[in-house]
CSV table of C-alpha atoms in Angstrom, one decimal:
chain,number,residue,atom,x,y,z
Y,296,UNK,CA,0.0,0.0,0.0
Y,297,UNK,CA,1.2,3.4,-1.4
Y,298,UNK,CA,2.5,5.8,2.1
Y,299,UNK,CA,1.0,9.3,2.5
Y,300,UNK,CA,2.9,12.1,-0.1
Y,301,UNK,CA,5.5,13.5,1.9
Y,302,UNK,CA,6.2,17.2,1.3
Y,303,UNK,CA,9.9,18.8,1.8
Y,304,UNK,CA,10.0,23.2,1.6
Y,305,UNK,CA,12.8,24.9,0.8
Y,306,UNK,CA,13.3,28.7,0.8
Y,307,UNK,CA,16.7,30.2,-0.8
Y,308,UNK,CA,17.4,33.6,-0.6
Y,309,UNK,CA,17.8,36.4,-3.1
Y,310,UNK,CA,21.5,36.7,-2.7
Y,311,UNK,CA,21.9,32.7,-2.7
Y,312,UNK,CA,20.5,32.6,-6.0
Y,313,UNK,CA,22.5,35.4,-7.3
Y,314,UNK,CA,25.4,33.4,-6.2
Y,315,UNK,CA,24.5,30.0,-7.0
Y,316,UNK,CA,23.6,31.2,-10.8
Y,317,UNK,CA,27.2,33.2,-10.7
Y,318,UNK,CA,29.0,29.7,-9.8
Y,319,UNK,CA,26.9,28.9,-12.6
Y,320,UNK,CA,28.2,31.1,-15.5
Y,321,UNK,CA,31.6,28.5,-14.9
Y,322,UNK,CA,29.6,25.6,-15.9
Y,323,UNK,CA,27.9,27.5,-18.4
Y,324,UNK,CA,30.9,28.8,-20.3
Y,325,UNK,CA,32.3,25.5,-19.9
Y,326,UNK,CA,29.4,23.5,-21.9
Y,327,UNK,CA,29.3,26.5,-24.8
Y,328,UNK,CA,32.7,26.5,-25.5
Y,329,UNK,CA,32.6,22.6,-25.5
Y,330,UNK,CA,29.7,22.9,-28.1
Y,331,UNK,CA,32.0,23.9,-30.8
Y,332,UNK,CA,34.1,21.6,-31.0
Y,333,UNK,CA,31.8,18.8,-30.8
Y,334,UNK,CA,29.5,20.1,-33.5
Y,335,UNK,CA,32.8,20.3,-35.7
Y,336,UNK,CA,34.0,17.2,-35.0
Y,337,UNK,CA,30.6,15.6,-36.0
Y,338,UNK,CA,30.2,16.8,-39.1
Y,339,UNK,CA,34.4,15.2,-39.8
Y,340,UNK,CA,33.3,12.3,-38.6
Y,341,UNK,CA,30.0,12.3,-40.5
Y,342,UNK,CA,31.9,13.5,-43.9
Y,343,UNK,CA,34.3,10.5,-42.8
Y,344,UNK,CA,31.6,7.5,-42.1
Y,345,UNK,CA,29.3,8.7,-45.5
Y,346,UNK,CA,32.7,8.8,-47.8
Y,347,UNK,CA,33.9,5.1,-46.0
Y,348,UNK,CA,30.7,3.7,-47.1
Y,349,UNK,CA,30.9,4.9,-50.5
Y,350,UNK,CA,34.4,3.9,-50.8
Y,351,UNK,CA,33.0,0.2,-49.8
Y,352,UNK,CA,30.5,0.3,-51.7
Y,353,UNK,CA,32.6,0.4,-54.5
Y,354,UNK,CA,34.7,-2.1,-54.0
Y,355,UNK,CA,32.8,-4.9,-51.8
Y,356,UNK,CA,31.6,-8.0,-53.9
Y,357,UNK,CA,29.3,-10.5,-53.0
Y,358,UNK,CA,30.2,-13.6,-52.6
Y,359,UNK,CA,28.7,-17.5,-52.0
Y,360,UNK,CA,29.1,-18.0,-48.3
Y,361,UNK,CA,28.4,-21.8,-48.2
Y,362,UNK,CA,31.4,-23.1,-50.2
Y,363,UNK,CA,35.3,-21.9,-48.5
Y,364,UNK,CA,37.5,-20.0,-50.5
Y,365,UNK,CA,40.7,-18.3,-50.0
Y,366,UNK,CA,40.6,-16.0,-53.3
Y,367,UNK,CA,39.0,-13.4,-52.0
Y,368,UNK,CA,41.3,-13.2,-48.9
Y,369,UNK,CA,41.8,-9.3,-47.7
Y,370,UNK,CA,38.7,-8.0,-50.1
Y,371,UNK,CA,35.6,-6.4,-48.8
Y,372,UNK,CA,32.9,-9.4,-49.2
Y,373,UNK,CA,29.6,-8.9,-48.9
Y,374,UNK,CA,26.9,-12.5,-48.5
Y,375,UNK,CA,24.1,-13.9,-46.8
Y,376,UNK,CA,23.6,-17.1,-44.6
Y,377,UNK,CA,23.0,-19.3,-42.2
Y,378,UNK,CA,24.5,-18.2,-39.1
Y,379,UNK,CA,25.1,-21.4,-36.9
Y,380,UNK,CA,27.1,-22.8,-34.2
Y,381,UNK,CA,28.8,-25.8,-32.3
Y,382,UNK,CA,29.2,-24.3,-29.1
Y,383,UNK,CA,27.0,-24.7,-26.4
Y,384,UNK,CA,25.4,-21.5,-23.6
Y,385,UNK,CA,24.3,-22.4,-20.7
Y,386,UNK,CA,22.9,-21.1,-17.4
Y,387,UNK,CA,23.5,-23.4,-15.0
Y,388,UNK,CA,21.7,-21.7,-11.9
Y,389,UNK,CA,18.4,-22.5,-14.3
Y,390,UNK,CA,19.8,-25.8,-15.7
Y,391,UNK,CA,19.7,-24.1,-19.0
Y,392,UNK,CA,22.4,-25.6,-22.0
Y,393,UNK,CA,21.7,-25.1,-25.1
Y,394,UNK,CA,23.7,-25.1,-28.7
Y,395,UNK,CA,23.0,-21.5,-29.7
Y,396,UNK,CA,24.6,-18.1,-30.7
Y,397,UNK,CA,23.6,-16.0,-27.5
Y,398,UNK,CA,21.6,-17.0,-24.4
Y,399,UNK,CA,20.2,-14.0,-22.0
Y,400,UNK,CA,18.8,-14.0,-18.4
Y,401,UNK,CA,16.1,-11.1,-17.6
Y,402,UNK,CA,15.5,-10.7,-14.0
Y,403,UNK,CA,12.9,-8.3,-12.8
Y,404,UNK,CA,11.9,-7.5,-8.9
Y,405,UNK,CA,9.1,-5.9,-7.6
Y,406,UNK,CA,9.8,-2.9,-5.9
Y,407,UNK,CA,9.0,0.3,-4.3
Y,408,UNK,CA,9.9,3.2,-6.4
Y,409,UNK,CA,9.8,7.1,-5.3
Y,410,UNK,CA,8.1,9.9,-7.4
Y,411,UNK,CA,8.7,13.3,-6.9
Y,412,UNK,CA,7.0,16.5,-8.0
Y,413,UNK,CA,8.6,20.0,-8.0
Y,414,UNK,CA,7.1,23.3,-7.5
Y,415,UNK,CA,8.2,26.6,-7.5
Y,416,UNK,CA,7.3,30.0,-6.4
Y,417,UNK,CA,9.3,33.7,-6.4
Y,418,UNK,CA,8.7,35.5,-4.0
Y,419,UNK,CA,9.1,39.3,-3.4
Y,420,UNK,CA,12.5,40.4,-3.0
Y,421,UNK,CA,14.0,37.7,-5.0
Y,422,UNK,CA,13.6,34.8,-2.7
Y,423,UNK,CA,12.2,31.4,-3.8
Y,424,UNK,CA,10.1,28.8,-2.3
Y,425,UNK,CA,10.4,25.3,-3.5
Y,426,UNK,CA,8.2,22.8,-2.8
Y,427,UNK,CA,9.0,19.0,-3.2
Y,428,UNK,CA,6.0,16.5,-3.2
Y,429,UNK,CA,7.2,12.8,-2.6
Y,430,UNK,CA,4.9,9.8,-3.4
Y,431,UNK,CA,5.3,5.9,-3.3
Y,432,UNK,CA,4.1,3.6,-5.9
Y,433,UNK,CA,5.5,0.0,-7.2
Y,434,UNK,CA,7.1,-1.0,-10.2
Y,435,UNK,CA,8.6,-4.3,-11.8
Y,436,UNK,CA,12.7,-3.1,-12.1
Y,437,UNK,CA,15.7,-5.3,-13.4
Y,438,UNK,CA,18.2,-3.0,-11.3
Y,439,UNK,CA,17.3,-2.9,-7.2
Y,440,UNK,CA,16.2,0.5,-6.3
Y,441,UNK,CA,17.8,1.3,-3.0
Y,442,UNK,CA,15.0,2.6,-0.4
Y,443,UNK,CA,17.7,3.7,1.9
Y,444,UNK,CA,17.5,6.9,-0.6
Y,445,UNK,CA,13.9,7.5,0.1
Y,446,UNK,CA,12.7,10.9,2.0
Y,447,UNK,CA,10.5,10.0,3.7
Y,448,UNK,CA,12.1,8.2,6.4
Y,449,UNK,CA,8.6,6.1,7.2
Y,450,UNK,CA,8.7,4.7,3.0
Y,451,UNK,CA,8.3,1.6,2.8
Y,452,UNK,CA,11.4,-0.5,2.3
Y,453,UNK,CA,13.2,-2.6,-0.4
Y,454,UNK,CA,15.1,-5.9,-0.2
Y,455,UNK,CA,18.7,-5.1,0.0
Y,456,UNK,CA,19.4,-7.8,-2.7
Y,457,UNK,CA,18.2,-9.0,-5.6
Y,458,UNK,CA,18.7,-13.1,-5.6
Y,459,UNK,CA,19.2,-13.1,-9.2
Y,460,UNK,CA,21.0,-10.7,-11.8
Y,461,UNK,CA,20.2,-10.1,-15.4
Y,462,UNK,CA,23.1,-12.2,-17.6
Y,463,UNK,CA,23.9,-12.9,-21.3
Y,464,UNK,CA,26.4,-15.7,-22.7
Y,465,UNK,CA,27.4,-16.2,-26.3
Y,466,UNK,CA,29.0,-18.2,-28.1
Y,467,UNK,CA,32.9,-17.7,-29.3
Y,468,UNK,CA,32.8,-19.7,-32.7
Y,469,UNK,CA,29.9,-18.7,-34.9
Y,470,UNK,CA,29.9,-19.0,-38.6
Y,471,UNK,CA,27.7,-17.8,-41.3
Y,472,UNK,CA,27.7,-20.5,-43.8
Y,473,UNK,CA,31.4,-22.0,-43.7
Y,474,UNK,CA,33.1,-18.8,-42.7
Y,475,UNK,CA,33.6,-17.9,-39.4
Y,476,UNK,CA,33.2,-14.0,-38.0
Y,477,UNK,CA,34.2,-11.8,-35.6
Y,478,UNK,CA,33.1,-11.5,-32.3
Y,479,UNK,CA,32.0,-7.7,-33.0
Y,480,UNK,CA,29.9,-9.4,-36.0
Y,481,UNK,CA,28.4,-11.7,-33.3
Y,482,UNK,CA,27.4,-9.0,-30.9
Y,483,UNK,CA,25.3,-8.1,-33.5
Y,484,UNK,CA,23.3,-10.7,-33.8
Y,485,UNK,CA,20.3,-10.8,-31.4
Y,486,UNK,CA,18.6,-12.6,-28.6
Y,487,UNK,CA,15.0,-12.0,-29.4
Y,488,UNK,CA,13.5,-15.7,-29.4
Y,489,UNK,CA,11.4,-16.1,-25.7
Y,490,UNK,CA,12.6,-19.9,-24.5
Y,491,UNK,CA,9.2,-21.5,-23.6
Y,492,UNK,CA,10.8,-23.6,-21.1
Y,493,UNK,CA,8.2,-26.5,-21.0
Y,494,UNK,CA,8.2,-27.4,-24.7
Y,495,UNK,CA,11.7,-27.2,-24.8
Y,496,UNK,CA,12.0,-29.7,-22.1
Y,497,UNK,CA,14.0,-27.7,-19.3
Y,498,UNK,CA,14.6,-29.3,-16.1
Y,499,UNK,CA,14.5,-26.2,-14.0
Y,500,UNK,CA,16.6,-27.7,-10.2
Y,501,UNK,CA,14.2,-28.3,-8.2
Y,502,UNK,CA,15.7,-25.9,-5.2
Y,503,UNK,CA,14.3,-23.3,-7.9
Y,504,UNK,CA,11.0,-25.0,-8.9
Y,505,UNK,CA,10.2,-26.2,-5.6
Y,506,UNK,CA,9.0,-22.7,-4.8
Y,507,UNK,CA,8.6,-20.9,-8.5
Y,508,UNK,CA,5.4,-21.0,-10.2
Y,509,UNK,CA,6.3,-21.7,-14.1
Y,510,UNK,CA,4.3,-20.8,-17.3
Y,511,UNK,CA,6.0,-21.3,-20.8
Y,512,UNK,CA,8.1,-18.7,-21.0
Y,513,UNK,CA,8.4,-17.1,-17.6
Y,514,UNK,CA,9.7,-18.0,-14.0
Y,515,UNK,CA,7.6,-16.5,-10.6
Y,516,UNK,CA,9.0,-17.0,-7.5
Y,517,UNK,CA,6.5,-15.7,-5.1
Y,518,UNK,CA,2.9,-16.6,-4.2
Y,519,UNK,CA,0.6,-15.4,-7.0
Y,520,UNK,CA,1.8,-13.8,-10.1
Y,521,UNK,CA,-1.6,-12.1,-10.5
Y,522,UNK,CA,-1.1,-10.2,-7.2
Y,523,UNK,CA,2.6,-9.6,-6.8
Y,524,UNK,CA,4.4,-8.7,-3.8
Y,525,UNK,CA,7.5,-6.6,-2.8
Y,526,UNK,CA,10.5,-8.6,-3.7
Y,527,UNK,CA,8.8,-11.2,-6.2
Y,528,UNK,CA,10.9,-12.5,-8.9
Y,529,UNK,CA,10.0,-12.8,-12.6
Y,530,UNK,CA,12.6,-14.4,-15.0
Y,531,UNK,CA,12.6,-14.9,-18.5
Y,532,UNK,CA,15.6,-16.0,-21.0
Y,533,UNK,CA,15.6,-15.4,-24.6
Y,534,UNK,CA,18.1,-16.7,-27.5
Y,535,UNK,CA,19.1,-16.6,-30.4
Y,536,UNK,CA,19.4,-19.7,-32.4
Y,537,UNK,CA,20.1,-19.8,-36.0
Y,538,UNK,CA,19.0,-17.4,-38.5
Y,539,UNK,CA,19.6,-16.5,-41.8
Y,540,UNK,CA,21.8,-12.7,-41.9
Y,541,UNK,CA,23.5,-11.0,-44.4
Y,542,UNK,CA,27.3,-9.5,-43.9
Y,543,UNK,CA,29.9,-7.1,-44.6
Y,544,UNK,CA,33.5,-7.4,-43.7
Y,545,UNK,CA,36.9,-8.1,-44.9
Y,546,UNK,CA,37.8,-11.8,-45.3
Y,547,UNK,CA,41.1,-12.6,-43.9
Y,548,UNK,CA,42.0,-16.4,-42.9
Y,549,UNK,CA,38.9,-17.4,-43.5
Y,550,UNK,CA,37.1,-14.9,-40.7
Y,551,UNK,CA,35.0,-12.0,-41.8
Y,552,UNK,CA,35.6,-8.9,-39.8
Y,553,UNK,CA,36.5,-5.0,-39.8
Y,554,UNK,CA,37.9,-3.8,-43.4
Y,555,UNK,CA,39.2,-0.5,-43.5
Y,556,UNK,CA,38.7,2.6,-45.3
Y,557,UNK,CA,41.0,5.1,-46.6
Y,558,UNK,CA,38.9,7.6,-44.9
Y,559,UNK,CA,40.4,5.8,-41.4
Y,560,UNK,CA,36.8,4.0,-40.6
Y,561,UNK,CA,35.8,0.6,-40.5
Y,562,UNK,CA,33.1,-1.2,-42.3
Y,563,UNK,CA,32.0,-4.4,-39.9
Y,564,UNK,CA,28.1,-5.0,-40.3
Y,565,UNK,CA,26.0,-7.6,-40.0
Y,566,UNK,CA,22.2,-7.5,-40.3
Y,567,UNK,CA,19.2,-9.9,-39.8
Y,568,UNK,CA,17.8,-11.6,-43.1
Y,569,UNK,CA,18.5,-11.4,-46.8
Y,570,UNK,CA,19.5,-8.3,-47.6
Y,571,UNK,CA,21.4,-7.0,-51.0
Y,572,UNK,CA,24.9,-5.1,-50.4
Y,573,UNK,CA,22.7,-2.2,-51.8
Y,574,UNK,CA,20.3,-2.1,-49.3
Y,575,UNK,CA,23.2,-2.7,-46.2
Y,576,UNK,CA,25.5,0.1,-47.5
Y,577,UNK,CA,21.9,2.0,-47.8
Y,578,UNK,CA,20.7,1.3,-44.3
Y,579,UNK,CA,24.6,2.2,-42.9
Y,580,UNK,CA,24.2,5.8,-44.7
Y,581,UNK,CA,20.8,6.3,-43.6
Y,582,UNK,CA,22.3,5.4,-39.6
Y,583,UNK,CA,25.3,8.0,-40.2
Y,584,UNK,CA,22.5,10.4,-41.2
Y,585,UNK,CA,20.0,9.8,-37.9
Y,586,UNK,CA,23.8,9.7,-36.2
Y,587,UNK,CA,24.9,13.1,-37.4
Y,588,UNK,CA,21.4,15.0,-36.8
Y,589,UNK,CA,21.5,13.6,-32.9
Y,590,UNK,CA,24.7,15.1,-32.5
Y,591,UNK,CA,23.8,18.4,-34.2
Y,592,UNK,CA,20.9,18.8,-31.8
Y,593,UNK,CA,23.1,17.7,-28.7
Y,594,UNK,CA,25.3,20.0,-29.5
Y,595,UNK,CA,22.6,23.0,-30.6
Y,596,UNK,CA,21.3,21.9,-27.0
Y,597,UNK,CA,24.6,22.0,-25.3
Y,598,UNK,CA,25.3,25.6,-26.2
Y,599,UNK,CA,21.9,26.3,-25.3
Y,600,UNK,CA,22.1,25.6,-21.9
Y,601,UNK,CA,25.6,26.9,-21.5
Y,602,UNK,CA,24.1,30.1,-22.9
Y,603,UNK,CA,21.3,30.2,-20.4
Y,604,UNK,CA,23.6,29.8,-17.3
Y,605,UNK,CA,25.3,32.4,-18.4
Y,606,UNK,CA,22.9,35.2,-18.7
Y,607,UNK,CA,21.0,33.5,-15.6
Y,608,UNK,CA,22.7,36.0,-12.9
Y,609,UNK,CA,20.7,39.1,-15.3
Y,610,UNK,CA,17.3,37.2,-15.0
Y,611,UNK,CA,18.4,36.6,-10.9
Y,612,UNK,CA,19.1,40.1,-10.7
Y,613,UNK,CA,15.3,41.3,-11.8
Y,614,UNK,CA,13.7,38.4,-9.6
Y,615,UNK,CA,13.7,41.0,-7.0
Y,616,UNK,CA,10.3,41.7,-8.8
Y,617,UNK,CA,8.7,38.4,-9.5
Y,618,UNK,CA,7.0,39.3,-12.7
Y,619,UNK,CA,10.1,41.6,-13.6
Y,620,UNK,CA,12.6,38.4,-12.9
Y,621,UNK,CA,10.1,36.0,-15.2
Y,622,UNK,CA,10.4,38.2,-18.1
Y,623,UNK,CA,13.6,38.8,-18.0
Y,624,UNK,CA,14.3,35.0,-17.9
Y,625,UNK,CA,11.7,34.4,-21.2
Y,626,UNK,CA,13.4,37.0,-23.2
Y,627,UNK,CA,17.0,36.1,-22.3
Y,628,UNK,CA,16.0,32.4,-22.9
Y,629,UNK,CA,14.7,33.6,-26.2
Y,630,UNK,CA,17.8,35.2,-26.9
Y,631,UNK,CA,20.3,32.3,-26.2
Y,632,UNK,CA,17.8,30.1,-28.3
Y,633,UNK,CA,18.0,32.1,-31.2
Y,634,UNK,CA,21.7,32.7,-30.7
Y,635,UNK,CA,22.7,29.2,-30.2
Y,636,UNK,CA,20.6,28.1,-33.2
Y,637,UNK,CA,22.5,31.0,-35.5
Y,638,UNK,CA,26.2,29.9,-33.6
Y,639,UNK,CA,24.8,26.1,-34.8
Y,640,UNK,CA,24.4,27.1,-38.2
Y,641,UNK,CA,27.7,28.5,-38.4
Y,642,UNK,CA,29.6,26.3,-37.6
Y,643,UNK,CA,28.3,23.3,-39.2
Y,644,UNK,CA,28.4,25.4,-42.2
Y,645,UNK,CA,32.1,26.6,-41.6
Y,646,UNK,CA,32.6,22.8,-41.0
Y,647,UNK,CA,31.3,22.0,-44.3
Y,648,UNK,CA,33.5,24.7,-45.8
Y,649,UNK,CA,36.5,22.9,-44.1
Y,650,UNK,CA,35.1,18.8,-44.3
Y,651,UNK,CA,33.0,19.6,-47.6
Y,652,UNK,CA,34.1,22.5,-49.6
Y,653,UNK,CA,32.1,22.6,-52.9
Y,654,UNK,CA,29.4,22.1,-50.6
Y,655,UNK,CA,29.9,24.5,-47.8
Y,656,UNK,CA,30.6,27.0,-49.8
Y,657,UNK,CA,27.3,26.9,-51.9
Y,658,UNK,CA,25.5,26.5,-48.6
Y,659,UNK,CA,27.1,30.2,-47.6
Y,660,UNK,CA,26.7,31.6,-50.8
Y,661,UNK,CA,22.9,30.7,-50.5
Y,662,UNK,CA,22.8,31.7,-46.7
Y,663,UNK,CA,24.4,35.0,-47.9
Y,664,UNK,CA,22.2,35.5,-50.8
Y,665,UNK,CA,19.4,35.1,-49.0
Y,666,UNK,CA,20.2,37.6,-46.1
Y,667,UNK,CA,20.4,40.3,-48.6
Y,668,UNK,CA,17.9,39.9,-50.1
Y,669,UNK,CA,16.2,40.1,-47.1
Y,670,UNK,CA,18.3,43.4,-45.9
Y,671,UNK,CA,17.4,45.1,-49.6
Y,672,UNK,CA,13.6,44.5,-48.9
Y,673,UNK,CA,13.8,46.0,-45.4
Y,674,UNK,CA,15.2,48.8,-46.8
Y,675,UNK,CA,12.8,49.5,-49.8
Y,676,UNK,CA,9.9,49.2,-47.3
Y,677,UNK,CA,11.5,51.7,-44.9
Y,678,UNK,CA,12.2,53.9,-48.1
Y,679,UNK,CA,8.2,53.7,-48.9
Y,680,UNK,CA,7.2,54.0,-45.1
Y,681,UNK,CA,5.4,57.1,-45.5
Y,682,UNK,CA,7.3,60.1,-42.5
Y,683,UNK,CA,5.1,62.0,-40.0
Y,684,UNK,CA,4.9,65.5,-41.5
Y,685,UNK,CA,6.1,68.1,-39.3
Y,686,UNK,CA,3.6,71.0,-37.8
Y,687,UNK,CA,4.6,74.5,-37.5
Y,688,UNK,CA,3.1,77.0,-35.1
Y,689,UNK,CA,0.8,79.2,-36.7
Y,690,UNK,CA,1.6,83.2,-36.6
């Protein structure tokens, strides 16, 4: 049962927050500085990745996995398969063993979890109330949630261990058709197949099974999985067994793994199903893309809030006057918005100048192009704006 919300107020002084947001123009010059270079480094990296691909792209061939040879030793191959293996994964606490790529172990408890809810109030004179609401609810977690952390010292409590961890074991030799590859090729392959432990004929130990309640695919140790209790355990395991993929990678020795570019990347890929060397160099680009945009809004984001902690002492300042101190802190977020997003700009464009040049530079031309024509229209329209005429006293 969920405990009563319990509330926490805090009241900070005028000249604590003028203080706390100075320290804060540190950390905030800090993260805007750091924005630059990560936004330029992207966009090398991004220029690096696309131009890797193409180079591959260009030279990989494709090949007939299931029949060995050694003639295209040290050349980008590209082929699909059957990705098998003779090596066995086991889980011995759950007298799992079975011949398959990967084996995982998902262990969830249930557990108390804390929720809290912020509000805050200015106050005249440039103090600030904060109020913190804490409430207690319950939730199914595969890490243990420590309840020493709780506020409210009457919460209700956690077990201080969970009996079971989440696990994965794979196998070391896996080949797709009669070519082995690499382990980083392997990692890539996924557990998604639930074990459905009766049809597959698991003897679960009975020191576990004794006291579990077991369905196909999932392990309950506690009384009644339809009403669960703090510290009840469910467990699952999922593997993956043999499936068809399609890969990319140098051959060398007979193992398929990293080639590398002239552009200092590597080109190491393996994905699920039958899939042309078109579509994988096609779906590697389209990654580098979603890559490259998440790291342009990072860093937008980064210079963003570096910008914010540094004008924050100026909105502090006017919170002597609540309304005057909200204002301010709307208009100067406004402001490091729009400057950040302009700074952005810049330099992924001055980046594309440098990593892209043909490129870059038509990007500037345009950019340029486009601001004057915008500057020449403000100035026709303040040429037309008709002028107050002036009055003279009459005699």
């Amino acid at each position: 049962m969920a405990n009563e919300p319990y509330s926490e107020v805090t009241n900070q002084s005028w000249g604590g927050r003028l203080m706390e947001s100075i320290k804060g123009v540190v950390a905030g010059g800090a993260l805007f500085i750091a924005a630059f270079p990560v936004l330029w480094m992207n966009e090398g990296c991004s220029v690096d990745t696309a131009k890797g691909l193409e180079e591959g792209a260009k030279v990989a061939i494709s090949i007939d996995l299931s029949k060995y040879s050694n003639e295209n030793n040290g050349k980008l191959i590209h082929g699909s398969g059957m990705a098998t293996t003779t090596d066995t994964v086991a889980d011995s606490q759950f007298g799992i063993n079975l011949k398959a790529i990967k084996l995982e172990r998902n262990v969830e408890m249930f557990q108390n979890e804390e929720n809290v809810k912020e509000e805050t109030s200015e106050k005249l004179g440039g103090g600030k109330e904060t109020k913190k609401t804490y409430t207690y609810g319950t939730t199914w977690s595969s890490s243990l949630i420590n309840s020493n952390n709780f506020k409210d010292p009457n919460a209700p409590k956690n077990p201080s261990t969970m009996p079971y961890e989440s696990e994965n074991w794979g196998a070391s030799d896996v080949k797709v058709g009669d070519y082995k590859i690499s382990s980083s090729l392997i990692n890539q392959i996924s557990a998604n197949e639930s074990i459905d432990y009766k049809s597959a004929g698991i003897s679960i130990p009975s020191s576990i099974s004794s006291r579990a309640k077991i369905s196909n695919t999932e392990i309950y140790l506690g009384k009644d999985p339809s009403n669960p209790q703090i510290g009840d355990i469910r467990i699952s395991h999922k593997v993956a067994n043999p499936k068809e993929v399609s890969i990319l990678g140098q051959l060398s020795g007979g193992v398929v793994g990293a080639f590398k570019t002239s552009r200092d990347t590597t080109i190491e890929r393996l994905d699920e199903g039958t899939l042309s060397k078109e579509d994988m160099f096609a779906a590697a680009q389209k990654e580098n893309a979603i890559m490259t945009w998440a790291v342009r809004v990072g860093g937008f984001f980064m210079m963003y809030m570096g910008l914010s902690l540094i004008l924050k002492p100026i909105s502090t300042l006017g919170a002597v006057v609540p309304f005057l101190g909200n204002l301010l802190g709307m208009g100067l977020g406004l402001i490091a918005g729009l400057v950040s997003f302009v700074l952005t700009i810049i330099t992924i464009a001055l980046a594309w100048v440098f990593f892209r040049p043909l490129l870059g530079i038509a990007l500037l031309a345009v950019a340029g192009g486009v601001g004057f024509f915008l500057w020449k229209k403000k100035q026709e329209m303040d040429a037309k704006a008709p002028t107050t005429p002036s009055t003279s006293a009459a005699g």
